[in-house]
Amino acid sequence: MSDNKEVSFDAKDHQHLRYNPLRDTWVLVSAHRMKRPWAGQVEKPPEEHIPRYDPGNPLCPGNTRANGKVNSHYDSTYVFENDFPALQPDAPDPASLMPPLCLSLHVFLSKVMCFHPWSDVTLPLMKMHEVVKVIDKWAGLVEELGATYPWVQIFENKGAMMGCSNPHPHCQVWASNFLPNEPALSDRCQRSYYQKHGEPMLQQYARQEAERKERVVVESPDWLAVVPYWATWPYQTLLLPRRHVLRITDLTTEEREGLADIMRRLLTKYDNLFEISFPYSMGWHGAPTGPHLKEDNSHWQLHAHYYPPLLRSAMVKKFMVGYEMLAQEQRDLTPEQAAEKLRNLPEEHYKNRENQEKGGKEKEDGGK
Ligand code: H2U
């Protein structure tokens, strides 16, 4: 006789698969894996004491870069052409030399964009109007480069753990003459959903998440940040406008202010999670540009992806190896658990709180 009791499904305890409609892939959720002991690699926590100005840092105002060019004494955002571009405009086209199954395409331009003249600030520690300037510059670059290039990828690699080579707050902007893999896949998935349902997939998804709340991290009248149902990275988030918006260039002044606000709130929660400057790779996806500006791209909805690598603590990250590399992505806590953790964190940045406490203590001591 079997002593099996009827057990009802609980996402926290029972492994299951979730569908990612943006990539047409599946992710294996096995939250019980968080219970496994960890004797593996631990990371060095990020450097907390970064000088505001470092005469040796090629990204600081007025400093000389690796190629001998001198940065302006900028006091807001600052954009320059990458001195070590992965995308070389003048590289010869290898296409004619390639054997079958070795197809190649040409890519073109890369820029570096500094967010702020100070090296010791990050987006959540910057003032609202300073973050709005970053968003305006992002939109300006998409407008300028998107006039000709089909794809303009804005991305921020934050933290040494994510391969960032310089602590000065910055992102990169790469423009290519074709749709890279991820946006091409996202384009196909959103298009086929739109053809079937007559509504942009991500607009429908944002509405559903706003109603259910279980995966919402922060929200505002214009914006929503959720740990998506199909998230792969432990604290991955998807940032979306509620209105149907094709590209970052289409955001109104109010929506840009709302975006600055929700980004600061989301990133403050990220930093507060382990009380470190939280590492991640983030990037914007919107409707393709260049020749695609003339096409109907109603299936697209502007969104940003945040992919942070940390799992258990400031020092233990999620490894995308083994099964993930060879079979399928897998995650170790449920998206709902991750969203709840982030949602319940304070919206005051731990560094601001520490500074206030220090200020209060100094006042007290001074009064003695
Ligand atoms: P990452 O931190 O994400 O690596 O970006 C910094 C970029 O800045 C990197 O791509 C560029 C690097 O090539 N850079 C310059 O163009 N000139 C310099 O003098 C230093 C760094």
XYZ file of N, CA, C and O in Angstrom, residues 84 162 182 242:
16
model
N 38.147 51.802 -27.861
C 38.457 50.386 -28.133
C 37.183 49.704 -28.613
O 36.654 48.816 -27.945
N 30.192 42.131 -13.352
C 29.549 42.052 -14.665
C 30.505 42.450 -15.789
O 30.090 42.754 -16.906
N 19.094 38.943 -29.805
C 18.037 39.100 -28.793
C 16.884 39.964 -29.302
O 15.735 39.555 -29.226
N 3.168 51.884 -18.905
C 1.808 51.309 -18.962
C 1.147 51.644 -20.301
O 0.336 50.890 -20.800
